[in-house]
Short mmCIF file of C-alpha atoms in Angstrom, two decimals:
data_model
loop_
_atom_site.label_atom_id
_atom_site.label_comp_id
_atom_site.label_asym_id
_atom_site.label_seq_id
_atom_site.Cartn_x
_atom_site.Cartn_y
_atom_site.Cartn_z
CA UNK A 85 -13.40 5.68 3.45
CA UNK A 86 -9.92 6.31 3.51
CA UNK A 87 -7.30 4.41 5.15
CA UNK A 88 -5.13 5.48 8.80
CA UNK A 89 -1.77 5.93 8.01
CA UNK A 90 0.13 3.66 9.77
CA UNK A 91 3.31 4.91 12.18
CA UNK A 92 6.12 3.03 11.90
CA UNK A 93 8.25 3.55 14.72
CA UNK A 94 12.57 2.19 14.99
CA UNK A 95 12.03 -1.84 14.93
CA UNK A 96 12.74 -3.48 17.95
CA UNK A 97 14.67 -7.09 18.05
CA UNK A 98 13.09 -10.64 18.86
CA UNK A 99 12.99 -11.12 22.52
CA UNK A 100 16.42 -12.56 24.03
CA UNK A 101 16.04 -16.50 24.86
CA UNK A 102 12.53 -16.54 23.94
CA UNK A 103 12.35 -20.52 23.15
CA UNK A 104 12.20 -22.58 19.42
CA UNK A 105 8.99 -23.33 18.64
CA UNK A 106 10.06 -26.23 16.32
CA UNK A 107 13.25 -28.00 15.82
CA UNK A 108 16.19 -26.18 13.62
CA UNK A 109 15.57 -27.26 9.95
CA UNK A 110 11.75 -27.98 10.98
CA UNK A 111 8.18 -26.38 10.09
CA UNK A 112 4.58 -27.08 10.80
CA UNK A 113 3.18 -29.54 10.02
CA UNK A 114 0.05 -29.54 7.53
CA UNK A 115 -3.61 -30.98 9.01
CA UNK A 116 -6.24 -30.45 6.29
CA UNK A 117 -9.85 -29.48 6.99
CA UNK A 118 -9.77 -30.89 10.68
CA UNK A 119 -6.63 -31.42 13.19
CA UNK A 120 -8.03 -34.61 14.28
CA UNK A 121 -9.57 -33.65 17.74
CA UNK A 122 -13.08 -34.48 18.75
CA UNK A 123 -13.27 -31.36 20.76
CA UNK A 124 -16.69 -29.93 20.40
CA UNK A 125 -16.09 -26.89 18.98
CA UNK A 126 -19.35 -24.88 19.48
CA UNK A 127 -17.65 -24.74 22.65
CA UNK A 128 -15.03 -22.39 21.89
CA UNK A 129 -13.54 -19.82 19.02
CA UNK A 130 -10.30 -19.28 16.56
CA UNK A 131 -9.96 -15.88 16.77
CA UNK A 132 -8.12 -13.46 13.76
CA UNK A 133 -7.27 -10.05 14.29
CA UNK A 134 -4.71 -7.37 14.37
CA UNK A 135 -3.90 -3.63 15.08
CA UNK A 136 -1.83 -0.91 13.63
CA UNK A 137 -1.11 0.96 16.88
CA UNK A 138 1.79 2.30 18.16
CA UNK A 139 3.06 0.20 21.62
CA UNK A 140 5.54 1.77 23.60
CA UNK A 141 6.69 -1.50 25.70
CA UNK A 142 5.83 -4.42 23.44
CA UNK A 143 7.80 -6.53 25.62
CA UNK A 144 6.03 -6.15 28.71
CA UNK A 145 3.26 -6.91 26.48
CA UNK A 146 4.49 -9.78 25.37
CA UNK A 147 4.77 -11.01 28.90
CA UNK A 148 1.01 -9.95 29.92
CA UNK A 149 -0.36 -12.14 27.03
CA UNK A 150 1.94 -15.07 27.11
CA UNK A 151 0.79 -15.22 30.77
CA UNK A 152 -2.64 -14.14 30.15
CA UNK A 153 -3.18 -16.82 27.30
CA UNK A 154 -1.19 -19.44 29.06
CA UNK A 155 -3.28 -19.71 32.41
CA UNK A 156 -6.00 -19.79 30.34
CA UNK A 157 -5.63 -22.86 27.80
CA UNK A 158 -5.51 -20.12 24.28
CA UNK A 159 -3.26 -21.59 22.18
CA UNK A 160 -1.65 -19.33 18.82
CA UNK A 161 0.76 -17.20 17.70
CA UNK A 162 0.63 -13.44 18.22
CA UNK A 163 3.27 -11.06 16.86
CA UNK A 164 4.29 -7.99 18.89
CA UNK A 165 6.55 -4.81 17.86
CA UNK A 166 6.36 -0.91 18.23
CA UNK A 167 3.86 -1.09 15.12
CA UNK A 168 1.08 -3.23 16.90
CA UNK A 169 -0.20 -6.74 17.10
CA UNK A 170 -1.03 -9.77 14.80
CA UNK A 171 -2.59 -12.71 16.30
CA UNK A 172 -4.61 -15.63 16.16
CA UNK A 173 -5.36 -17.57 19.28
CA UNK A 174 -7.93 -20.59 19.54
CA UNK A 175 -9.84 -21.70 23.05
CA UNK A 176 -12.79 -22.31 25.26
CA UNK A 177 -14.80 -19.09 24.79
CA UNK A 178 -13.49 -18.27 28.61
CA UNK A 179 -9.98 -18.56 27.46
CA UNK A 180 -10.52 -16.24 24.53
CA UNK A 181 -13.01 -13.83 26.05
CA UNK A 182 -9.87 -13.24 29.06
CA UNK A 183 -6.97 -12.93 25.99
CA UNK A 184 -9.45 -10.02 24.82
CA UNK A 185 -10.59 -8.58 27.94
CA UNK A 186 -6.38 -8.33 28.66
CA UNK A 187 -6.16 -6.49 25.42
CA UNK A 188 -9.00 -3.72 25.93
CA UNK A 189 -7.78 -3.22 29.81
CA UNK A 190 -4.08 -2.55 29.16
CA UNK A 191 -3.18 0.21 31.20
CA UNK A 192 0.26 0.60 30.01
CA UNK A 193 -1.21 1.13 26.12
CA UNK A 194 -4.27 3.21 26.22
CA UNK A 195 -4.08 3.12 22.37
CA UNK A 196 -4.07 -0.28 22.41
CA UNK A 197 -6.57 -0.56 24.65
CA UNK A 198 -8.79 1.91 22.80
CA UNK A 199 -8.33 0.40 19.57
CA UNK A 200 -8.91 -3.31 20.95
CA UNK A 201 -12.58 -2.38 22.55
CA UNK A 202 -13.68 -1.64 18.47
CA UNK A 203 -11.15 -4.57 16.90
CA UNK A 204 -12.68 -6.80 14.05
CA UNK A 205 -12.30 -10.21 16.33
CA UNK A 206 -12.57 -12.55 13.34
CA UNK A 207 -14.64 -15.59 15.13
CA UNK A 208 -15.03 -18.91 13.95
CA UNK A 209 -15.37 -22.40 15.80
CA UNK A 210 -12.37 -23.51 17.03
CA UNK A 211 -10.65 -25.47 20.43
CA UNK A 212 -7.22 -24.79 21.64
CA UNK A 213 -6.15 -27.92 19.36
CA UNK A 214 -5.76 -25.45 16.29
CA UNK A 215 -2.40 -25.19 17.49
CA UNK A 216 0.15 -26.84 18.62
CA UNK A 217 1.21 -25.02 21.65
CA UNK A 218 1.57 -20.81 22.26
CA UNK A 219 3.87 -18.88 20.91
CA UNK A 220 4.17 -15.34 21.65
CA UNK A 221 6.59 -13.12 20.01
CA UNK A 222 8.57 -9.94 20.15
CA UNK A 223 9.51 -9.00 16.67
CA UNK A 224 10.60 -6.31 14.55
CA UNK A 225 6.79 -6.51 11.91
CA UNK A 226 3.67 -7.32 12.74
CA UNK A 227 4.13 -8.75 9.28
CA UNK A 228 7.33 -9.12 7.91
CA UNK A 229 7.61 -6.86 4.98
CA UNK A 230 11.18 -5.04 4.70
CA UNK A 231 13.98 -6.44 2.96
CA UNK A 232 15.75 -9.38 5.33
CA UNK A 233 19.51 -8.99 3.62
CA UNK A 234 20.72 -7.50 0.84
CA UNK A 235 19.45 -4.05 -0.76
CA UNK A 236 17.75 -3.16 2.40
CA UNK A 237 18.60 0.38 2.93
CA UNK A 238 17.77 0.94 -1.15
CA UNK A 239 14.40 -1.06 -0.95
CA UNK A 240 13.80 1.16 2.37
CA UNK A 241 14.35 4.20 0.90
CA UNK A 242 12.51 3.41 -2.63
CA UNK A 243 9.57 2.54 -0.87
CA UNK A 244 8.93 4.53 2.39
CA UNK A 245 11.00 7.71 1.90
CA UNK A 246 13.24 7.51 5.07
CA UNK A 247 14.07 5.10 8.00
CA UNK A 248 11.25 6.71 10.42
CA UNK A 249 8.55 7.19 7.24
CA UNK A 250 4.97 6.51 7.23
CA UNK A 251 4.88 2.97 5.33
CA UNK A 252 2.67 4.07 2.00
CA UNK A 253 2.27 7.81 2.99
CA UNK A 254 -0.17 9.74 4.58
CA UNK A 255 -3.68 10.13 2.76
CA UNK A 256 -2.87 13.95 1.76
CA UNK A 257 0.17 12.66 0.08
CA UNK A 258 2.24 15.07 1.96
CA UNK A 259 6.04 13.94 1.40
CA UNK A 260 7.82 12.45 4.98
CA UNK A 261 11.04 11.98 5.95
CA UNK A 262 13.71 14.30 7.34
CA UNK A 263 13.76 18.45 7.51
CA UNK A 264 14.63 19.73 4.03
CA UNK A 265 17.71 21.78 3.48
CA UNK A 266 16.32 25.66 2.87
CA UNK A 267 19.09 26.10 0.49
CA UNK A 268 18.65 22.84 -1.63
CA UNK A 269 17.48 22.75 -5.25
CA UNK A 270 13.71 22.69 -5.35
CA UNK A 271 12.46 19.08 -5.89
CA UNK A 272 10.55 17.45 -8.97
CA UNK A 273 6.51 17.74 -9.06
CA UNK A 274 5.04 15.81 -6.37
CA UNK A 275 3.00 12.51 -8.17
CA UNK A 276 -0.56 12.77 -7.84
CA UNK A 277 -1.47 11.43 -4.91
CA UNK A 278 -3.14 7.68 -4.78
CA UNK A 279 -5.89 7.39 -2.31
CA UNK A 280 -6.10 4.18 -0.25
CA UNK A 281 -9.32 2.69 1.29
CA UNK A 282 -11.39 0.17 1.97
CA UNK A 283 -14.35 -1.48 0.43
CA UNK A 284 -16.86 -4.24 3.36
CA UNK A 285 -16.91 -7.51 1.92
CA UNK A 286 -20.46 -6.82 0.11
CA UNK A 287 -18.60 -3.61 -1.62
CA UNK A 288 -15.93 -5.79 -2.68
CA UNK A 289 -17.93 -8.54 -3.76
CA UNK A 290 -19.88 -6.22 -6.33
CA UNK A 291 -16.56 -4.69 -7.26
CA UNK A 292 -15.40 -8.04 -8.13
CA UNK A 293 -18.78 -9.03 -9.91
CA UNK A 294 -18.65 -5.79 -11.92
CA UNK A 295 -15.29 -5.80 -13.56
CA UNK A 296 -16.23 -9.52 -14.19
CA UNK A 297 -19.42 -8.38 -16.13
CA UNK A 298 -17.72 -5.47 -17.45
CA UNK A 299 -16.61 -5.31 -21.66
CA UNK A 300 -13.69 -4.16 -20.71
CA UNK A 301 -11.23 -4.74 -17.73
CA UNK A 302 -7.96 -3.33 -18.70
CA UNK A 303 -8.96 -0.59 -15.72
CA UNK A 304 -9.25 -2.56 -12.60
CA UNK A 305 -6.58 -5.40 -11.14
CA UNK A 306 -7.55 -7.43 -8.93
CA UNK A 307 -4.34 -8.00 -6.64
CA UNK A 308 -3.87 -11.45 -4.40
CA UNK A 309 -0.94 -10.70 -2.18
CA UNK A 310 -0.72 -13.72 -0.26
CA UNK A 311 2.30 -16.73 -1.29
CA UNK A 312 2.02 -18.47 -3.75
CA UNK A 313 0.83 -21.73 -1.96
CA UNK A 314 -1.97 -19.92 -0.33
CA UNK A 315 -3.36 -18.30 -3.59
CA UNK A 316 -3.26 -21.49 -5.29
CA UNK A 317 -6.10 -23.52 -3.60
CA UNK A 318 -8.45 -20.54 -4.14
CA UNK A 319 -8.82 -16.99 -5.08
CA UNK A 320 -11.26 -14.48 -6.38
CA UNK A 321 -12.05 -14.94 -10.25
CA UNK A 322 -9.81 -12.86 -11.90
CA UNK A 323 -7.16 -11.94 -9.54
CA UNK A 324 -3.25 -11.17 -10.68
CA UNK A 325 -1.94 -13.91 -8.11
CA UNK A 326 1.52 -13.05 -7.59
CA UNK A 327 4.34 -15.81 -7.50
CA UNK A 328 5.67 -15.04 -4.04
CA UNK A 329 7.06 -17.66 -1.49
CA UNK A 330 7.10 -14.73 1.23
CA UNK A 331 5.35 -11.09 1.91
CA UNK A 332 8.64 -9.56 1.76
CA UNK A 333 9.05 -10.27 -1.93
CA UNK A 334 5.91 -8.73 -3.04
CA UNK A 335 7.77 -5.24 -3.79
CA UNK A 336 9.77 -7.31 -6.53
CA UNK A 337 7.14 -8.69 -8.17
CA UNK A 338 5.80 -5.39 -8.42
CA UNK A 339 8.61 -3.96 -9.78
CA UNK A 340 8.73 -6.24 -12.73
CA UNK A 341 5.22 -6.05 -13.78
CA UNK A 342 4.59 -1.96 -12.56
CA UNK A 343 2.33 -1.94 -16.29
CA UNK A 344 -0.13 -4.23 -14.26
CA UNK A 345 -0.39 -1.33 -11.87
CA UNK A 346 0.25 1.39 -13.52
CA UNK A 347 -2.84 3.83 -13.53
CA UNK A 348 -5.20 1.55 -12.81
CA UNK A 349 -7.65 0.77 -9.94
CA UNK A 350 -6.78 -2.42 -7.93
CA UNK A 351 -8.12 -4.30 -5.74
CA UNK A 352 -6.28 -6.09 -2.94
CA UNK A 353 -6.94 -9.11 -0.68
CA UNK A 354 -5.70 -11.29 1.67
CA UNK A 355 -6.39 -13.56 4.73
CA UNK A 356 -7.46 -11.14 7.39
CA UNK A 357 -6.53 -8.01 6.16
CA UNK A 358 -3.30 -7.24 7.96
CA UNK A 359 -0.41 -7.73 4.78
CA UNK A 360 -2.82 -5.59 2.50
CA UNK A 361 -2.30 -2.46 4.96
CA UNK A 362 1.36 -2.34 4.08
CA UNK A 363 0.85 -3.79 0.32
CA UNK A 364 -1.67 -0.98 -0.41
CA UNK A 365 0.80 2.08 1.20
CA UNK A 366 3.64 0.65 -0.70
CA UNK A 367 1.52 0.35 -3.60
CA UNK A 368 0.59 4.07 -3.26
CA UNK A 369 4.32 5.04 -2.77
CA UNK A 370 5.31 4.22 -6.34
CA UNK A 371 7.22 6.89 -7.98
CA UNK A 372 7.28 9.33 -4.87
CA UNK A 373 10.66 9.42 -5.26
CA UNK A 374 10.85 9.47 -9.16
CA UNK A 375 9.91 12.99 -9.62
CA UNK A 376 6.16 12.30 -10.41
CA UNK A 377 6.61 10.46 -13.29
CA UNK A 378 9.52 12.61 -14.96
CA UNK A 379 10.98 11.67 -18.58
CA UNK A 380 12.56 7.99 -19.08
CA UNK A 381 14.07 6.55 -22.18
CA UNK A 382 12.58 2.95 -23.26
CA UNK A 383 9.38 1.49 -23.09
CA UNK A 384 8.21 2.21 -19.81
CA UNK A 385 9.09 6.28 -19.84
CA UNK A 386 6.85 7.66 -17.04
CA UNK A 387 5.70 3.93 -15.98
CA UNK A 388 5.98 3.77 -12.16
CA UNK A 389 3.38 1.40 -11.03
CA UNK A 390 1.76 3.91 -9.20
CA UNK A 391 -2.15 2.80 -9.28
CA UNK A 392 -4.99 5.29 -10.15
CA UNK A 393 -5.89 4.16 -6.56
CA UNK A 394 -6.04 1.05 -4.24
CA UNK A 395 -9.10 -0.44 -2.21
CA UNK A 396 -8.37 -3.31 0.41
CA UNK A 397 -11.14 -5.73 1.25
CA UNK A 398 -11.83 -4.80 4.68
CA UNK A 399 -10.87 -8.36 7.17
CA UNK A 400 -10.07 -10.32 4.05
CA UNK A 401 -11.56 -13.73 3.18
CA UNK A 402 -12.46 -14.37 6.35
CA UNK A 403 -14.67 -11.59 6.72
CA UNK A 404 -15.61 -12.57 3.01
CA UNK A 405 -16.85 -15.75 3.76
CA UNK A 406 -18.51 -14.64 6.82
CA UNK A 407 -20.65 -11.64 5.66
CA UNK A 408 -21.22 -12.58 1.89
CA UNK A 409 -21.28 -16.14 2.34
CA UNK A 410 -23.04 -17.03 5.90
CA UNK A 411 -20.64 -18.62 8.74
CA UNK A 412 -20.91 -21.81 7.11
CA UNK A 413 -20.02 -20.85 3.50
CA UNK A 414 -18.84 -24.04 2.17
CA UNK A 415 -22.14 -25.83 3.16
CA UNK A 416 -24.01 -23.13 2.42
CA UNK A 417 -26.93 -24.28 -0.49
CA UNK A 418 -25.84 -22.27 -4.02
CA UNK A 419 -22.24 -21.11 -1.99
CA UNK A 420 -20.51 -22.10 -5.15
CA UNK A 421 -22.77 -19.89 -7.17
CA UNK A 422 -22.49 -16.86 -5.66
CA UNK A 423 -19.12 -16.65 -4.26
CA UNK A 424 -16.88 -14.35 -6.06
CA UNK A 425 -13.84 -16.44 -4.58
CA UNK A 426 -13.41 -19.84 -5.47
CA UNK A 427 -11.82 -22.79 -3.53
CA UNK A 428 -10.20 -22.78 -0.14
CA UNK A 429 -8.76 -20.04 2.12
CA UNK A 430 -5.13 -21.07 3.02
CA UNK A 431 -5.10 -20.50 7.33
CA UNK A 432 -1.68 -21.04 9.51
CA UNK A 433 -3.14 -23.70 11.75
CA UNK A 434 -4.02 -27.21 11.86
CA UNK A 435 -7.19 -26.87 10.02
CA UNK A 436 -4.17 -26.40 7.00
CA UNK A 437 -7.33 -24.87 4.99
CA UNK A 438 -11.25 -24.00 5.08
CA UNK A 439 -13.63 -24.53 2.31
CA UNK A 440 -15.00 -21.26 1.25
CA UNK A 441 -16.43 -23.36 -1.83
CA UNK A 442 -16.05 -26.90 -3.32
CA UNK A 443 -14.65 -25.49 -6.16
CA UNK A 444 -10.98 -27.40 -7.08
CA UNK A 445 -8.51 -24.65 -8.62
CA UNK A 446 -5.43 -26.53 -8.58
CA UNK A 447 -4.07 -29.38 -9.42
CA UNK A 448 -1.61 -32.49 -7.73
CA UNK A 449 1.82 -31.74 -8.21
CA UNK A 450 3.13 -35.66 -8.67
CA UNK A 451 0.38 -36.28 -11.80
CA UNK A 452 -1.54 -33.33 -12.81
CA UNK A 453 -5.14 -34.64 -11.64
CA UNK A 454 -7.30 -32.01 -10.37
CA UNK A 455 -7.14 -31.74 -6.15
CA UNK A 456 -7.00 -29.52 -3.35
CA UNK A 457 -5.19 -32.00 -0.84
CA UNK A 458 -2.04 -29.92 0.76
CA UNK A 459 1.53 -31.57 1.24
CA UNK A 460 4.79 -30.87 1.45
CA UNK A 461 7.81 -31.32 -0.95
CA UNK A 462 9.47 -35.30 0.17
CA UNK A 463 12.74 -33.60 -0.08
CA UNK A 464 15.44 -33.12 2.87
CA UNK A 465 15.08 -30.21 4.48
CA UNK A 466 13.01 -28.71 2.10
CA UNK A 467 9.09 -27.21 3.24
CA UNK A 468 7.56 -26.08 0.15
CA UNK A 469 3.77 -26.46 0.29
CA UNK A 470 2.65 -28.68 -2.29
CA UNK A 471 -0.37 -30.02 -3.92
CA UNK A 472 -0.12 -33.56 -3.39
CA UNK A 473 -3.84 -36.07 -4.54
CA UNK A 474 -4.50 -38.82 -2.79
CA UNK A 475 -3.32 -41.08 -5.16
CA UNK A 476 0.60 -39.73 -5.10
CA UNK A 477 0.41 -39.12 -1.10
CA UNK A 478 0.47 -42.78 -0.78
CA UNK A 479 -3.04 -42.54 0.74
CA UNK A 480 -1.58 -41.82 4.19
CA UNK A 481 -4.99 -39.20 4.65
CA UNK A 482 -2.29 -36.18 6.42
CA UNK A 483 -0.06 -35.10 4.17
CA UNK A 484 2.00 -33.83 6.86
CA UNK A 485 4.89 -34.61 4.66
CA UNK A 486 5.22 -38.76 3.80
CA UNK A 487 4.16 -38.46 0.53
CA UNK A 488 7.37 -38.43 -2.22
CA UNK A 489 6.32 -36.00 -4.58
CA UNK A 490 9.24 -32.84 -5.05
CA UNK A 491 9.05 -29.71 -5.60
CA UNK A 492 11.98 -29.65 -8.52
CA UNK A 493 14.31 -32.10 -9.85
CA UNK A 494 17.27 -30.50 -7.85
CA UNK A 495 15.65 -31.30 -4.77
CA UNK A 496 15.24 -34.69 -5.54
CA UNK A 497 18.67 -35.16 -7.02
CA UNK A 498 20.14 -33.98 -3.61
CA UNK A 499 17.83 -35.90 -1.45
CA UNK A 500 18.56 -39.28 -3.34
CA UNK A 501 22.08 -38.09 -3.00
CA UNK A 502 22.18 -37.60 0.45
CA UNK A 503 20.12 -41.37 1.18
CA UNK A 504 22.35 -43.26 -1.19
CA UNK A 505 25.67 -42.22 0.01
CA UNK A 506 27.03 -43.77 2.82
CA UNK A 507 27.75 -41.49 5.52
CA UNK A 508 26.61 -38.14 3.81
CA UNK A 509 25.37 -35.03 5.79
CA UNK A 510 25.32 -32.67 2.79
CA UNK A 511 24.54 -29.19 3.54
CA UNK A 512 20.66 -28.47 1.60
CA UNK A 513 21.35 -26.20 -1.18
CA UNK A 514 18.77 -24.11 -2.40
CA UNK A 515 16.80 -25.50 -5.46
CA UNK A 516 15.57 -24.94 -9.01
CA UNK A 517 12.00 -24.37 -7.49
CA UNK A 518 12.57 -21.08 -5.44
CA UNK A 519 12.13 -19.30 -8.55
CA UNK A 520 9.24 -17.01 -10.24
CA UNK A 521 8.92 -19.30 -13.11
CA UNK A 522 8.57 -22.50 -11.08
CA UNK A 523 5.90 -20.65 -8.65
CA UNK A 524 4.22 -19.39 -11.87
CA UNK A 525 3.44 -22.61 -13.61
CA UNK A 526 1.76 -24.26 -10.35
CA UNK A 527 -0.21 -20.88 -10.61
CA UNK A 528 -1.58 -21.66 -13.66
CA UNK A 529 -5.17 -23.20 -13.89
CA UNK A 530 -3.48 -26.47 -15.68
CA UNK A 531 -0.48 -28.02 -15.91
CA UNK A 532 1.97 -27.31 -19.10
CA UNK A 533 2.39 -29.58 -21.16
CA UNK A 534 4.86 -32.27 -20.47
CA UNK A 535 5.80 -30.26 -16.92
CA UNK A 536 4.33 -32.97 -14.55
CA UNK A 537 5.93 -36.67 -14.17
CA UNK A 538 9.23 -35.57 -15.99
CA UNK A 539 12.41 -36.60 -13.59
CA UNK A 540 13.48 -33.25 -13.49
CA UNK A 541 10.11 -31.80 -11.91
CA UNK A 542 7.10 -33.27 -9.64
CA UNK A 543 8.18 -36.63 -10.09
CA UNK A 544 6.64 -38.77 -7.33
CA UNK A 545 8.83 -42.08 -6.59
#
């Protein structure tokens, strides 16, 4: 089945004086496998979903749900712009059952409202504790995707043809963007076209198992395009997990490894399935603009990453775990068998991450030993998601952030720096870690050689 192309209508600004969720210089806090409430959560849901759908007031929406969710005790964040919605809310089943009811009834946005009576509500056990407070937001993507500074209008063009363009293209591969001049010179050969679709958990599963099986798997990539800090603490077998600290960065990855892609058959994951419907267009947009794969010089003549085609799992791990594994897939007897994906499945709450299986990909940033446990980098002002055992987190049990293991020796340096000397409010400066090369080795199954314990990287003190 073939994927809606998604319309992508002028990006609207955050809504004025809406209020800081955190403190300036602060992020969330992580709460592994729990949150620490003894709310009985049979009792109520954490909800995932989102739509593609054009909304023609997303700021009154904005006010119907902040009010609708707030007199009702649902907690979450949901993102609202002119492309659609991307939420998850946790709360008594009442709570959730009115956020959703709100949704399907909005008279303002009948295509809303006809697209939320049929939405994928991702369920799983949850109280209103998952989160901190609500936050609702107007914003400019559901998902933030486009360039933030800097090469924006070049990145927009390369990769959706025109400010008002169809992110990926439409399924025909008809070319978008404004009239055509009569009297211009006839373009290049259209490429041929990439179809995007997607493939139900079960599908994707065999897909997975297959190319696994198969002699040969030069043909089919298996693409994670979630950060780097998500992928790391589990993935499916095989996957090309890309060394990203944010969506928006995923183009540039491509860009430097478009052999990967080139030609080839991928298949794409993430959380719940809402960053792979712009990752797979974009995907598919390769070389539009390069005149079908026209004569290069070098190595990579005629190389434009453009894949053979793209298949997205349909509601991502969480609809994984759900319909492959049972609703209770890390208990589950022979889970760890079975289970194409190994490890945990990264979530932006206060359960910090959910077993899909007991299987430990990573490894502790401070000494190398083999764990799972999230953290964050010791260093001032800096939130990088680390790996951090028990054993180097000081055995505080939250890792919200105690523990002293850094991300890079830079960030240590300055942090030292700033505690030693009297008086100092130096400005953070960005570090040696916020780098592909840094974000690759944690990627790695082990640690290299001599990388862990040295002063200059994951030195815990």
């Amino acid at each position: 089945m073939s994927a809606p192309a998604l319309e992508h209508p002028p990006p609207v600004a955050r809504l004025d004086g809406a209020p800081r969720r955190l403190p300036k210089g602060a992020s969330d806090p992580i709460s592994q496998r729990g949150g620490g409430c003894e709310c009985d959560r049979s009792k109520g849901a954490i909800v995932l979903f989102y739509a593609y759908v054009p909304i023609a007031d997303p700021a009154s929406l904005v006010t119907e749900l902040r009010a609708t969710c707030g007199s009702n005790g649902v907690t979450g964040k949901l993102r609202i712009g002119r492309e659609g919605i991307n939420g998850t809310a946790a709360g008594n089943h009442v709570g959730i059952d009115a956020m959703i009811d709100a949704l399907a009834s909005c008279a303002r946005e009948p295509r809303l409202a006809a697209a939320a009576k049929s939405l994928d509500y991702k369920h799983a056990p949850g109280c209103a504790c998952l989160f901190d407070d609500l936050s609702v937001r107007l914003v400019p993507e559901i998902v933030p995707f486009e360039p933030s500074a800097g090469g924006a209008k070049s990145a927009r063009k390369k990769r959706r043809g025109g400010r008002h363009a169809t992110i990926g293209g439409d399924d025909d591969g008809d070319e978008r963007g404004t009239e055509t001049d009569a009297s211009a010179p006839s373009a290049p050969s259209a490429p041929v076209p990439c179809p995007v679709g997607y493939l139900d958990p079960r599908d994707f599963h065999d897909a997975v198992r297959n190319r696994a099986a198969s002699a040969s798997t030069s043909d089919v990539v298996i693409l994670d395009v979630r950060n780097w800090y998500e992928s790391r603490v589990g993935h499916f077998e095989g996957a090309a997990l890309a060394p990203i600290r944010r969506f928006s960065q995923l183009p540039e990855y491509v860009e430097s490894n478009k052999t990967l892609f080139h030609g080839k058959d991928v298949l794409m994951y993430c959380t719940g399935g809402v960053r792979c419907e712009k990752a797979a267009r974009y995907l598919a947009s390769l070389g539009e603009n390069d005149g079908g794969g026209e004569e290069k010089n070098g190595d990579d003549a005629g190389v434009t990453g453009r894949p053979r085609s793209v298949r997205q799992l349909r509601g991502g791990i969480v609809a994984y775990a759900r319909d492959v594994l049972g609703a209770e897939a890390g208990a589950e007897a022979g889970a760890e068998t079975k289970s194409a994906y190994k490890g945990l499945n990264f979530v932006f709450d206060n359960r910090g991450a959910v077993p899909v299986t007991s299987d430990v990909v990573t490894w502790c940033d401070g000494c190398g030993a083999r764990s799972n446990r999230l953290g964050k980098c010791g260093g001032f002002g800096c939130h990088v998601i680390l790996v951090v055992c028990e054993a180097c987190g000081g055995g505080n049990g939250d890792a919200n952030g105690e523990a002293r293991v850094f991300c890079c020796g830079s960030c240590e340096a300055q942090t030292i720096a700033r505690e030693t000397t009297p008086g100092a409010k130096r400005k953070r400066k960005p570090c040696e870690c916020d780098g592909y090369e840094s974000r690759r080795r944690r990627l790695l199954p082990t640690p290299t050689p001599g990388s862990v314990g040295q002063a200059r990287s994951w030195r815990v003190i």
